[in-house]
Tab-separated table of C-alpha atoms and ligand atoms in Angstrom:
chain	number	residue	atom	x	y	z
A	9	MET	CA	0.000	0.000	0.000
A	10	LYS	CA	2.786	2.335	0.819
A	11	ASN	CA	4.301	1.922	-2.631
A	12	ARG	CA	0.924	2.217	-4.333
A	13	PHE	CA	0.344	5.443	-2.442
A	14	LYS	CA	3.750	6.695	-3.569
A	15	LYS	CA	2.964	5.749	-7.133
A	16	LEU	CA	-0.383	7.499	-6.894
A	17	MET	CA	1.194	10.584	-5.436
A	18	LEU	CA	3.829	10.591	-8.126
A	19	ALA	CA	1.148	10.183	-10.717
A	20	ILE	CA	-0.787	13.067	-9.313
A	21	PHE	CA	2.350	15.184	-9.134
A	22	ALA	CA	3.170	14.269	-12.679
A	23	MET	CA	-0.291	15.119	-13.848
A	24	THR	CA	-0.151	18.324	-11.923
A	25	ALA	CA	3.207	19.134	-13.421
A	26	VAL	CA	1.831	18.522	-16.860
A	27	ALA	CA	-1.132	20.660	-16.040
A	28	MET	CA	1.145	23.396	-14.762
A	29	CYS	CA	3.196	23.082	-17.874
A	30	VAL	CA	0.089	23.548	-19.930
A	31	LEU	CA	-1.005	26.536	-17.840
A	32	ALA	CA	2.442	28.086	-17.567
A	33	LEU	CA	4.845	27.225	-20.250
A	34	ALA	CA	7.432	29.255	-18.460
A	35	ALA	CA	9.763	27.018	-16.696
A	36	CYS	CA	8.575	23.705	-17.890
A	37	SER	CA	10.119	23.001	-21.174
A	38	GLY	CA	13.662	23.136	-20.156
A	39	GLY	CA	16.131	26.070	-20.006
A	40	TYR	CA	16.418	28.785	-17.411
A	41	VAL	CA	16.041	32.496	-17.522
A	42	GLU	CA	19.178	33.903	-19.007
A	43	LYS	CA	18.310	37.560	-19.637
A	44	LEU	CA	15.622	40.145	-18.864
A	45	SER	CA	14.794	43.434	-20.469
A	46	VAL	CA	11.935	45.777	-19.664
A	47	LYS	CA	10.046	48.578	-21.301
A	48	GLY	CA	7.562	50.872	-19.571
A	49	LYS	CA	6.281	54.356	-19.033
A	50	MET	CA	9.116	56.586	-17.909
A	51	TYR	CA	7.304	59.706	-16.730
A	52	TYR	CA	4.851	59.759	-13.894
A	53	MET	CA	3.020	62.461	-12.022
A	54	VAL	CA	2.958	62.533	-8.282
A	55	GLY	CA	0.177	60.198	-7.122
A	56	ASP	CA	0.039	58.167	-10.324
A	57	GLU	CA	-0.670	54.446	-10.186
A	58	PHE	CA	1.791	52.094	-11.794
A	59	ALA	CA	1.030	52.029	-15.479
A	60	GLY	CA	2.508	48.641	-16.190
A	61	ALA	CA	5.551	47.533	-18.155
A	62	THR	CA	6.539	44.714	-20.429
A	63	LEU	CA	9.220	42.292	-19.484
A	64	THR	CA	11.034	40.406	-22.222
A	65	VAL	CA	12.428	37.150	-20.937
A	66	THR	CA	15.158	35.309	-22.807
A	67	TYR	CA	15.707	31.677	-21.820
A	68	SER	CA	18.882	29.701	-22.016
A	69	ASP	CA	17.439	27.648	-24.861
A	70	GLY	CA	17.007	30.792	-26.870
A	71	ARG	CA	13.274	30.996	-26.442
A	72	ARG	CA	11.787	34.389	-25.680
A	73	GLU	CA	8.576	35.473	-24.123
A	74	GLN	CA	6.967	38.644	-22.891
A	75	VAL	CA	5.515	39.045	-19.444
A	76	ASP	CA	3.368	41.850	-18.134
A	77	VAL	CA	4.884	43.536	-15.127
A	78	THR	CA	2.240	44.045	-12.476
A	79	ALA	CA	2.369	46.569	-9.661
A	80	ASP	CA	3.478	43.970	-7.129
A	81	MET	CA	6.389	43.060	-9.355
A	82	ALA	CA	7.544	46.693	-9.621
A	83	ASN	CA	9.830	46.976	-6.657
A	84	GLY	CA	10.668	50.548	-5.773
A	85	PHE	CA	7.742	52.135	-7.596
A	86	ASP	CA	6.733	55.151	-5.499
A	87	THR	CA	4.983	58.288	-6.766
A	88	THR	CA	4.293	59.880	-3.417
A	89	VAL	CA	7.255	62.196	-3.861
A	90	ALA	CA	8.610	63.706	-7.040
A	91	GLY	CA	12.012	62.557	-8.156
A	92	ASN	CA	13.898	59.932	-10.159
A	93	LYS	CA	13.114	56.382	-9.131
A	94	THR	CA	14.585	53.023	-10.083
A	95	ILE	CA	12.134	50.160	-10.518
A	96	ALA	CA	13.514	46.659	-10.079
A	97	VAL	CA	11.744	43.607	-11.504
A	98	VAL	CA	12.721	40.117	-10.409
A	99	TYR	CA	11.790	37.198	-12.645
A	100	GLY	CA	13.176	33.731	-12.800
A	101	GLY	CA	15.958	34.577	-10.497
A	102	LYS	CA	17.116	37.494	-12.571
A	103	THR	CA	16.624	41.152	-11.894
A	104	VAL	CA	16.188	43.982	-14.327
A	105	ALA	CA	15.757	47.674	-13.517
A	106	PHE	CA	14.491	50.790	-15.241
A	107	ASP	CA	14.209	54.425	-14.250
A	108	ILE	CA	11.154	56.582	-14.039
A	109	THR	CA	10.731	60.268	-13.306
A	110	VAL	CA	7.983	61.356	-10.985
A	111	SER	CA	6.951	64.972	-11.441
A	112	GLU	CA	4.720	67.537	-9.886
A	113	LEU	CA	1.776	68.839	-12.018
A	114	TYR	CA	2.798	71.666	-14.374
A	115	ALA	CA	1.684	73.527	-17.489
A	116	SER	CA	3.227	71.846	-20.439
A	117	GLY	CA	1.876	73.988	-23.285
A	118	ILE	CA	-0.167	77.058	-24.183
A	119	SER	CA	-2.065	78.114	-27.241
A	120	VAL	CA	-4.216	81.130	-27.968
A	121	ALA	CA	-7.877	80.288	-27.577
A	122	ASP	CA	-10.305	80.955	-30.401
A	123	GLY	CA	-12.688	83.890	-30.166
A	124	GLY	CA	-10.294	86.514	-28.878
A	125	LYS	CA	-10.134	90.064	-30.142
A	126	THR	CA	-8.007	90.270	-33.255
A	127	GLU	CA	-8.809	93.778	-34.492
A	128	TYR	CA	-7.815	97.026	-32.848
A	129	LEU	CA	-8.536	100.593	-33.847
A	130	ILE	CA	-5.479	102.717	-34.092
A	131	GLY	CA	-4.621	104.368	-30.789
A	132	THR	CA	-6.709	101.989	-28.684
A	133	GLN	CA	-5.215	99.751	-26.013
A	134	TYR	CA	-5.321	96.095	-25.173
A	135	ALA	CA	-7.754	95.405	-22.355
A	136	ASP	CA	-7.243	92.505	-19.951
A	137	GLY	CA	-9.159	89.521	-21.230
A	138	ASP	CA	-9.345	90.656	-24.855
A	139	ALA	CA	-7.922	87.213	-25.619
A	140	SER	CA	-7.300	84.005	-23.698
A	141	ILE	CA	-4.919	81.093	-23.786
A	142	ASN	CA	-5.610	77.427	-23.324
A	143	VAL	CA	-3.101	76.065	-20.847
A	144	SER	CA	-2.390	72.335	-21.109
A	145	TYR	CA	-1.141	70.671	-17.930
A	146	THR	CA	0.956	67.588	-17.615
A	147	ASP	CA	-2.011	65.685	-16.300
A	148	GLY	CA	-3.747	66.241	-19.604
A	149	THR	CA	-6.195	68.846	-18.345
A	150	VAL	CA	-6.676	72.114	-20.139
A	151	GLN	CA	-7.575	75.401	-18.527
A	152	THR	CA	-8.538	78.684	-20.235
A	153	VAL	CA	-6.705	81.694	-18.806
A	154	PRO	CA	-7.461	85.331	-19.770
A	155	ILE	CA	-4.477	87.171	-21.181
A	156	THR	CA	-3.649	90.291	-19.234
A	157	GLY	CA	-1.837	93.302	-20.604
A	158	GLY	CA	1.258	92.349	-18.667
A	159	MET	CA	1.531	89.050	-20.529
A	160	ILE	CA	1.723	90.518	-24.021
A	161	SER	CA	4.207	92.427	-26.100
A	162	GLY	CA	4.280	93.635	-29.674
A	163	LEU	CA	0.840	95.200	-29.867
A	164	ASP	CA	1.752	98.605	-31.272
A	165	THR	CA	-1.482	100.408	-32.018
A	166	THR	CA	0.140	103.626	-33.136
A	167	VAL	CA	0.662	102.325	-36.647
A	168	GLU	CA	-1.847	100.406	-38.727
A	169	GLY	CA	-1.066	96.935	-40.000
A	170	GLU	CA	-0.758	93.303	-38.990
A	171	LYS	CA	0.893	92.834	-35.607
A	172	THR	CA	2.279	89.713	-34.025
A	173	VAL	CA	1.398	89.715	-30.352
A	174	SER	CA	3.694	87.620	-28.187
A	175	VAL	CA	2.153	86.000	-25.106
A	176	LYS	CA	4.274	84.842	-22.223
A	177	TYR	CA	2.898	82.505	-19.555
A	178	GLY	CA	5.509	81.442	-17.096
A	179	MET	CA	8.253	79.846	-19.142
A	180	LEU	CA	5.893	79.178	-22.016
A	181	ASP	CA	5.171	81.487	-24.897
A	182	THR	CA	3.025	81.678	-27.958
A	183	ALA	CA	1.887	84.357	-30.364
A	184	TYR	CA	-1.091	85.452	-32.336
A	185	THR	CA	-1.831	87.984	-35.006
A	186	VAL	CA	-4.044	91.046	-34.730
A	187	THR	CA	-4.885	93.793	-37.166
A	188	VAL	CA	-4.504	97.433	-36.181
A	189	ARG	CA	-6.541	99.711	-38.391
A	190	TYR	CA	-8.059	103.130	-38.610
A	191	PRO	CA	-11.724	103.434	-37.697
A	192	TYR	CA	-13.999	102.899	-40.625
A	193	VAL	CA	-15.766	105.902	-42.040
A	194	VAL	CA	-19.499	105.765	-41.459
A	195	SER	CA	-20.274	108.935	-43.369
A	196	ALA	CA	-18.258	111.506	-45.262
A	197	THR	CA	-19.570	114.701	-46.809
A	198	VAL	CA	-17.683	117.267	-48.812
A	199	ALA	CA	-17.319	120.474	-46.796
A	200	SER	CA	-18.563	123.693	-48.324
A	201	SER	CA	-15.072	125.146	-48.021
A	202	THR	CA	-13.830	122.737	-50.668
A	203	LYS	CA	-12.663	124.405	-53.829
A	204	SER	CA	-15.184	123.689	-56.532
A	205	VAL	CA	-14.286	126.239	-59.181
A	206	TYR	CA	-11.068	125.680	-61.087
A	207	ARG	CA	-9.371	127.287	-64.020
A	208	VAL	CA	-7.896	125.432	-66.969
A	209	GLY	CA	-4.452	124.245	-65.945
A	210	ASP	CA	-5.082	124.501	-62.208
A	211	GLU	CA	-3.700	121.825	-59.940
A	212	PHE	CA	-5.879	119.958	-57.481
A	213	GLY	CA	-6.714	122.233	-54.598
A	214	GLY	CA	-7.682	119.584	-52.091
A	215	VAL	CA	-10.968	118.469	-50.648
A	216	THR	CA	-12.183	118.754	-47.088
A	217	LEU	CA	-14.443	116.031	-45.768
A	218	ASP	CA	-16.614	116.144	-42.683
A	219	VAL	CA	-16.279	112.607	-41.439
A	220	VAL	CA	-18.080	110.470	-38.875
A	221	TYR	CA	-16.296	107.297	-37.803
A	222	GLU	CA	-17.552	103.944	-36.590
A	223	ASP	CA	-16.536	104.801	-33.029
A	224	ASP	CA	-18.843	107.839	-33.100
A	225	THR	CA	-15.983	110.289	-33.298
A	226	SER	CA	-15.999	112.862	-36.050
A	227	GLY	CA	-13.647	115.309	-37.628
A	228	SER	CA	-12.609	117.269	-40.634
A	229	VAL	CA	-10.132	115.747	-43.056
A	230	THR	CA	-8.412	117.610	-45.842
A	231	LEU	CA	-7.015	115.493	-48.645
A	232	THR	CA	-4.588	117.064	-51.061
A	233	ASP	CA	-3.038	113.987	-52.594
A	234	ILE	CA	-4.102	113.714	-56.217
A	235	GLU	CA	-3.433	109.977	-56.007
A	236	ARG	CA	-6.588	109.625	-53.943
A	237	VAL	CA	-8.659	111.434	-56.514
A	238	LYS	CA	-10.315	110.305	-59.702
A	239	GLY	CA	-12.030	112.424	-62.317
A	240	PHE	CA	-10.074	115.609	-61.670
A	241	ASP	CA	-9.204	117.108	-65.038
A	242	THR	CA	-8.488	120.751	-65.782
A	243	THR	CA	-7.180	120.344	-69.286
A	244	GLY	CA	-10.365	121.891	-70.631
A	245	ILE	CA	-13.387	123.827	-69.445
A	246	GLY	CA	-16.595	122.215	-68.249
A	247	PRO	CA	-18.152	120.433	-65.301
A	248	ARG	CA	-16.408	117.451	-63.715
A	249	THR	CA	-17.366	114.937	-61.102
A	250	VAL	CA	-14.461	114.274	-58.772
A	251	ARG	CA	-14.325	111.115	-56.699
A	252	VAL	CA	-12.170	110.996	-53.650
A	253	THR	CA	-11.519	107.971	-51.479
A	254	TYR	CA	-10.864	108.176	-47.797
A	255	ARG	CA	-10.319	104.864	-46.033
A	256	ASN	CA	-13.353	102.736	-46.814
A	257	ARG	CA	-15.486	105.520	-48.274
A	258	THR	CA	-15.592	107.141	-51.681
A	259	VAL	CA	-17.287	110.499	-52.073
A	260	SER	CA	-18.144	112.397	-55.240
A	261	TYR	CA	-18.492	116.100	-55.770
A	262	ASP	CA	-18.807	118.412	-58.705
A	263	ILE	CA	-16.380	121.047	-59.864
A	264	GLN	CA	-16.463	123.560	-62.658
A	265	VAL	CA	-13.426	124.204	-64.796
A	266	LEU	CA	-13.440	127.723	-66.165
A	267	LYS	CA	-11.309	129.521	-68.712
A	268	ALA	CA	-7.739	130.284	-67.646
A	269	ILE	CA	-7.056	133.866	-66.628
A	270	ALA	CA	-4.394	135.858	-68.425
A	271	GLY	CA	-4.571	138.934	-66.232
A	272	VAL	CA	-6.672	140.857	-63.749
A	273	THR	CA	-6.784	144.590	-63.051
A	274	VAL	CA	-8.966	146.798	-60.917
A	275	LYS	CA	-11.385	148.369	-63.362
A	276	SER	CA	-13.171	150.731	-61.009
A	277	SER	CA	-13.607	151.298	-57.329
A	278	VAL	CA	-15.452	153.563	-54.933
A	279	GLY	CA	-12.760	155.821	-53.535
A	280	MET	CA	-14.558	157.923	-50.957
A	281	TYR	CA	-15.443	156.501	-47.560
A	282	ALA	CA	-16.673	157.949	-44.313
A	283	LYS	CA	-15.003	156.678	-41.184
A	284	GLY	CA	-16.444	153.292	-40.229
A	285	ASP	CA	-18.071	152.688	-43.607
A	286	ALA	CA	-18.395	149.144	-44.931
A	287	PHE	CA	-16.978	148.193	-48.319
A	288	LYS	CA	-18.781	150.043	-51.097
A	289	GLY	CA	-17.672	148.074	-54.108
A	290	ALA	CA	-15.168	147.758	-56.887
A	291	GLU	CA	-14.936	145.961	-60.204
A	292	LEU	CA	-12.211	143.853	-61.729
A	293	ALA	CA	-11.405	143.513	-65.405
A	294	VAL	CA	-10.577	139.855	-65.975
A	295	GLU	CA	-8.740	138.997	-69.197
A	296	TYR	CA	-8.915	135.349	-70.214
A	297	ALA	CA	-6.320	133.300	-72.010
A	298	ASP	CA	-8.684	132.907	-74.970
A	299	GLY	CA	-8.758	136.654	-75.518
A	300	THR	CA	-12.184	137.287	-73.982
A	301	SER	CA	-12.684	139.441	-70.933
A	302	GLU	CA	-15.202	139.938	-68.199
A	303	THR	CA	-16.048	142.379	-65.463
A	304	VAL	CA	-16.228	140.819	-62.022
A	305	ALA	CA	-17.593	142.558	-58.958
A	306	VAL	CA	-15.336	142.573	-55.911
A	307	THR	CA	-17.105	140.989	-52.970
A	308	PRO	CA	-16.308	141.695	-49.316
A	309	GLU	CA	-15.058	138.105	-49.050
A	310	MET	CA	-12.250	138.900	-51.486
A	311	LEU	CA	-10.879	141.706	-49.319
A	312	THR	CA	-7.770	140.924	-47.328
A	313	GLU	CA	-6.978	144.408	-46.060
A	314	PHE	CA	-9.730	146.942	-45.668
A	315	ASP	CA	-9.856	149.541	-42.919
A	316	THR	CA	-11.988	152.646	-42.659
A	317	MET	CA	-11.323	153.274	-38.974
A	318	GLN	CA	-8.581	155.779	-39.703
A	319	VAL	CA	-9.064	158.972	-41.671
A	320	GLY	CA	-6.754	159.466	-44.618
A	321	ASP	CA	-5.550	157.680	-47.703
A	322	ARG	CA	-5.728	153.911	-47.340
A	323	THR	CA	-4.818	150.954	-49.507
A	324	VAL	CA	-7.352	148.191	-49.943
A	325	LYS	CA	-5.986	144.722	-50.724
A	326	LEU	CA	-7.928	141.859	-52.190
A	327	MET	CA	-7.275	138.363	-53.474
A	328	PHE	CA	-8.854	137.165	-56.687
A	329	GLU	CA	-7.949	133.574	-57.533
A	330	ASN	CA	-4.509	133.776	-55.958
A	331	ARG	CA	-3.790	137.193	-57.381
A	332	GLU	CA	-3.372	140.118	-55.035
A	333	LEU	CA	-4.780	143.406	-56.227
A	334	THR	CA	-4.900	146.801	-54.575
A	335	PHE	CA	-6.700	150.067	-54.935
A	336	GLY	CA	-6.786	153.263	-52.958
A	337	ILE	CA	-9.543	154.837	-50.943
A	338	THR	CA	-9.740	158.004	-48.890
A	339	VAL	CA	-11.449	157.894	-45.538
A	340	TYR	CA	-13.032	161.103	-44.239
A	341	GLY	CA	-14.570	162.043	-40.970
A	342	LYS	CA	-18.295	161.673	-40.798
A	343	PHE	CA	-20.785	164.402	-40.005
A	344	ALA	CA	-23.958	162.899	-38.635
A	345	ASP	CA	-26.413	165.598	-37.578
A	346	ASP	CA	-27.657	164.536	-34.185
A	347	GLY	CA	-30.076	167.469	-33.930
A	348	GLY	CA	-27.948	169.291	-31.371
A	349	ASP	CA	-25.127	171.787	-31.600
A	350	ASN	CA	-23.047	169.588	-33.882
A	351	LYS	CA	-19.803	170.822	-32.415
A	352	ILE	CA	-16.676	170.158	-34.394
A	353	GLN	CA	-13.714	170.477	-32.065
A	354	VAL	CA	-10.801	172.081	-33.836
A	355	GLU	CA	-8.469	169.424	-32.425
A	356	ASP	CA	-10.557	166.620	-33.921
A	357	GLY	CA	-8.183	165.443	-36.640
A	358	ASP	CA	-10.868	163.299	-38.234
A	359	LEU	CA	-12.854	166.393	-39.164
A	360	VAL	CA	-10.393	169.292	-39.102
A	361	ASP	CA	-7.327	169.306	-41.341
A	362	MET	CA	-4.589	171.448	-39.836
A	363	SER	CA	-1.889	170.279	-42.229
A	364	GLY	CA	-2.096	173.574	-44.127
A	365	ALA	CA	-1.400	175.664	-41.022
A	366	GLN	CA	2.208	176.711	-40.419
A	367	LEU	CA	3.421	177.479	-36.913
A	368	GLN	CA	4.558	180.965	-36.000
A	369	SER	CA	8.302	181.321	-35.672
A	370	GLY	CA	9.609	179.637	-32.539
A	371	ALA	CA	6.297	178.038	-31.590
A	372	ALA	CA	6.140	174.383	-30.630
A	373	SER	CA	2.466	173.391	-30.982
A	374	LYS	CA	-0.604	174.235	-33.008
A	375	PHE	CA	-2.820	173.505	-30.010
A	376	GLU	CA	-3.009	174.568	-26.428
A	377	SER	CA	-5.238	174.006	-23.443
A	378	THR	CA	-3.440	176.086	-20.827
A	379	THR	CA	-2.375	179.724	-20.449
A	380	LYS	CA	0.658	180.930	-18.587
A	381	ASN	CA	0.416	184.004	-16.413
A	382	ALA	CA	3.231	186.496	-15.611
A	383	GLN	CA	4.535	184.386	-12.791
A	384	ASN	CA	4.636	181.388	-15.111
A	385	GLU	CA	1.862	179.613	-13.295
A	386	GLU	CA	-0.330	177.428	-15.463
A	387	TYR	CA	-4.077	177.261	-15.562
A	388	SER	CA	-6.721	176.219	-18.039
A	389	ASN	CA	-7.694	178.653	-20.759
A	390	GLY	CA	-11.192	177.243	-20.628
A	391	ALA	CA	-11.176	175.551	-24.021
A	392	GLU	CA	-13.124	172.383	-24.526
A	393	GLY	CA	-10.212	170.045	-24.945
A	394	SER	CA	-7.770	172.235	-26.821
A	395	SER	CA	-7.829	175.310	-28.988
A	396	THR	CA	-5.613	176.327	-31.877
A	397	ALA	CA	-2.533	178.376	-31.010
A	398	ASN	CA	0.496	179.892	-32.716
A	399	ILE	CA	-0.880	179.630	-36.272
A	400	SER	CA	-1.398	183.295	-37.141
A	401	VAL	CA	0.587	182.923	-40.340
A	402	GLN	CA	-0.431	184.454	-43.657
A	403	GLY	CA	-1.633	181.812	-46.086
A	404	ASN	CA	-2.448	179.248	-43.411
A	405	LYS	CA	-5.465	177.099	-43.975
A	406	ILE	CA	-7.762	175.300	-41.608
A	407	VAL	CA	-10.062	172.930	-43.485
A	408	ILE	CA	-13.150	171.369	-41.951
A	409	ARG	CA	-13.676	168.282	-44.101
A	410	PHE	CA	-16.307	165.644	-43.664
A	411	ILE	CA	-18.817	163.411	-45.303
A	412	ALA	CA	-22.440	164.277	-44.484
A	413	GLU	CA	-25.074	161.603	-44.516
A	414	ARG	CA	-27.622	163.951	-46.029
A	415	ALA	CA	-27.907	167.425	-47.512
A	416	GLY	CA	-29.151	170.312	-45.388
A	417	LYS	CA	-29.003	174.023	-44.672
A	418	TYR	CA	-26.907	175.096	-41.722
A	419	LYS	CA	-25.373	178.050	-39.971
A	420	LEU	CA	-21.659	177.976	-39.263
A	421	GLY	CA	-20.619	179.071	-35.783
A	422	MET	CA	-17.300	179.288	-33.991
A	423	ARG	CA	-16.001	179.652	-30.446
A	424	ALA	CA	-12.766	181.635	-30.421
A	425	GLN	CA	-10.751	184.296	-28.615
A	426	SER	CA	-8.582	187.104	-29.889
A	427	GLY	CA	-5.053	187.750	-28.783
A	428	SER	CA	-4.331	190.422	-31.353
A	429	ASP	CA	-2.246	193.499	-30.670
A	430	ALA	CA	-0.254	192.024	-27.816
A	431	GLY	CA	-3.145	190.010	-26.618
A	432	LYS	CA	-5.632	192.707	-25.845
A	433	SER	CA	-7.703	193.722	-28.893
A	434	ASP	CA	-10.930	192.543	-30.422
A	435	VAL	CA	-10.676	191.402	-34.073
A	436	LYS	CA	-13.194	191.265	-36.911
A	437	VAL	CA	-13.402	187.775	-38.362
A	438	ALA	CA	-13.385	189.218	-41.863
A	439	ASP	CA	-9.992	190.781	-41.156
A	440	ALA	CA	-8.535	187.472	-40.052
A	441	PHE	CA	-9.533	185.070	-42.802
A	442	ASP	CA	-11.787	184.349	-45.744
A	443	ILE	CA	-14.199	181.470	-45.420
A	444	TYR	CA	-14.919	179.118	-48.334
A	445	VAL	CA	-17.868	176.727	-48.155
A	446	ASN	CA	-17.534	173.940	-50.703
A	447	GLY	CA	-15.437	176.267	-52.853
A	448	ASP	CA	-17.646	179.369	-52.605
A	449	ILE	CA	-16.112	182.328	-50.833
A	450	LYS	CA	-18.312	183.822	-48.149
A	451	THR	CA	-18.216	187.172	-46.419
A	452	ALA	CA	-17.558	186.590	-42.768
A	453	SER	CA	-19.171	188.725	-40.081
A	454	GLY	CA	-18.736	189.046	-36.345
A	455	VAL	CA	-16.074	190.178	-33.930
A	456	ILE	CA	-13.926	187.924	-31.806
A	457	GLN	CA	-13.343	189.664	-28.510
A	458	LYS	CA	-10.053	189.793	-26.718
A	459	GLY	CA	-9.259	186.688	-24.763
A	460	SER	CA	-7.571	188.372	-21.790
A	461	ALA	CA	-9.867	188.912	-18.856
A	462	THR	CA	-7.627	191.554	-17.284
A	463	GLY	CA	-6.041	193.272	-20.260
A	464	VAL	CA	-2.628	192.026	-19.214
A	465	ASN	CA	-0.648	190.724	-22.158
A	466	TRP	CA	-0.990	186.926	-22.571
A	467	LYS	CA	-1.654	186.517	-18.875
A	468	ASP	CA	-5.113	185.075	-18.542
A	469	MET	CA	-6.507	184.213	-21.966
A	470	THR	CA	-9.742	182.791	-20.611
A	471	ASN	CA	-12.461	184.834	-22.316
A	472	TRP	CA	-14.206	183.154	-25.243
A	473	THR	CA	-16.526	184.561	-27.905
A	474	LEU	CA	-19.168	182.294	-29.366
A	475	LEU	CA	-20.393	183.452	-32.802
A	476	ASP	CA	-23.313	181.377	-34.025
A	477	ASP	CA	-23.505	182.671	-37.588
A	478	LEU	CA	-20.309	183.581	-39.393
A	479	VAL	CA	-21.377	183.517	-43.036
A	480	GLY	CA	-25.148	183.133	-43.144
A	481	GLU	CA	-26.988	180.059	-44.376
A	482	ILE	CA	-24.782	177.455	-46.011
A	483	ASP	CA	-25.524	174.313	-47.975
A	484	ILE	CA	-24.133	171.067	-46.693
A	485	VAL	CA	-24.274	168.427	-49.423
A	486	ALA	CA	-24.747	164.750	-49.041
A	487	GLY	CA	-21.226	163.403	-49.403
A	488	LEU	CA	-17.963	165.272	-49.053
A	489	ASN	CA	-17.981	168.867	-47.746
A	490	GLU	CA	-15.117	171.288	-47.181
A	491	ILE	CA	-15.184	174.527	-45.193
A	492	GLU	CA	-11.893	176.349	-45.466
A	493	LEU	CA	-10.548	179.210	-43.334
A	494	ALA	CA	-7.909	181.007	-45.413
A	495	PHE	CA	-5.727	183.307	-43.336
A	496	LYS	CA	-5.394	186.735	-44.938
A	497	GLY	CA	-2.355	188.876	-45.503
A	498	GLY	CA	-1.233	190.837	-42.494
A	499	THR	CA	-2.574	188.406	-40.003
A	500	ALA	CA	0.698	186.944	-39.018
A	501	GLN	CA	2.521	190.004	-37.787
A	502	THR	CA	-0.240	192.345	-36.677
A	503	MET	CA	-2.711	189.991	-35.093
A	504	ARG	CA	-2.469	187.105	-32.704
A	505	PHE	CA	-5.742	185.747	-33.845
A	506	PRO	CA	-7.516	183.649	-33.334
A	507	ASN	CA	-7.434	180.834	-30.875
A	508	ILE	CA	-10.300	178.675	-32.089
A	509	ASP	CA	-11.910	176.185	-29.687
A	510	TYR	CA	-14.570	174.623	-31.905
A	511	PHE	CA	-16.934	175.164	-34.806
A	512	VAL	CA	-20.670	174.635	-34.699
A	513	LEU	CA	-23.027	173.615	-37.471
A	514	THR	CA	-26.595	174.407	-36.566
A	515	ALA	CA	-29.392	173.186	-38.788
A	516	VAL	CA	-31.552	176.015	-40.052
B	618	CA	CA1	-11.693	172.444	-28.580
């Protein structure tokens, strides 16, 4: 029985061994493990499970087989801490090892996400979040991160064009392209100041557009570059339609091309003005290159220098199609009857011309407002403003010259004082000067009494004589009038007359 049991046990063992050989060919069919090699994932994240590996087993009989390496076979596998690890695998009495790297989680790549802003108006700035990046992490996850202004470079919005914007995220970088452009034009209209009348041969004079942009701003743009313009042609006369393009908008406007000008002269002009008058007109003779001519009225807009605020001869300047022309005018004082005394102060240079009055020998001024007494003390002579002085010279002229708004009949008066005969005597006006009214000589009447209140020579010339009718009724005409006082012979040496304070024109 003992042997039978042994035999049975051996049989069972043998059968089992056969079965084992069938189940695991490994070590059964002779040969031993001679060599191992292993291949597996080399990079792990902290916390990763073992991802497996493949063991290649070479037996002594030359046979090879591959065996999966399971976690319990991977000695030394540990992803709890980052670092380089060596994994040892024991099989059939042999050991093989391979290295893995265990890493913390990190961003492994970035790319610009779709849908970001890729168009900027010139002069505008990048705003945080205008674009985003997709950040890929080593664990395979992807996160979208807004791009802030501090992450970008290369977005120059001062100049239009395509720009490459560089994005930096930690050690990673990427780039994307944006377009910087001027705002589109929503509407453009040709300004009224735009030159629309040209002459044959003229060059393009520019066009001004009133423009509204897509960002609701607006402005005025003047284009002078002929390259932007189509339809401009001044080789012949006639109407033209000019098209001008500004950014995304093309605008048309009409011009007229007129005959070329050969020359322009002032044909006629109003020469007489009262102080403060507005322009009264002039005409130009325009000679054209084709031999024809035309008379063109000067408009106030053509005037570049026109001033009637100062009495005297003035030059008026005007521009006619880039040509400067001039003509002369004379500005006179203005007599506007206000219904009162109508005083004309003798010192009023706008109305009284003293240029024809010579000074007496040694005198310094034609006017005075003070009188010196014997002790050389000064006091007013009582004139309104100033009076004439030191002009008792034969042949002198005082001319009252003005433009009257309307014709009328007046009396001529005068406030004066006599200093004749060493400053004491009365003087007949008729002995002192003739009076001409608009060229007609008049017989003067009246006596100017001595100016000295005390009879002392030149001491206190404070008495004044007011004569309200020197020459009877006179005609003042609408327009220019002249009343002339012509000093008579003998006046200079024998009379010190008169000191005149003012004249008066009283309507009759
Ligand atoms: Ca006066």
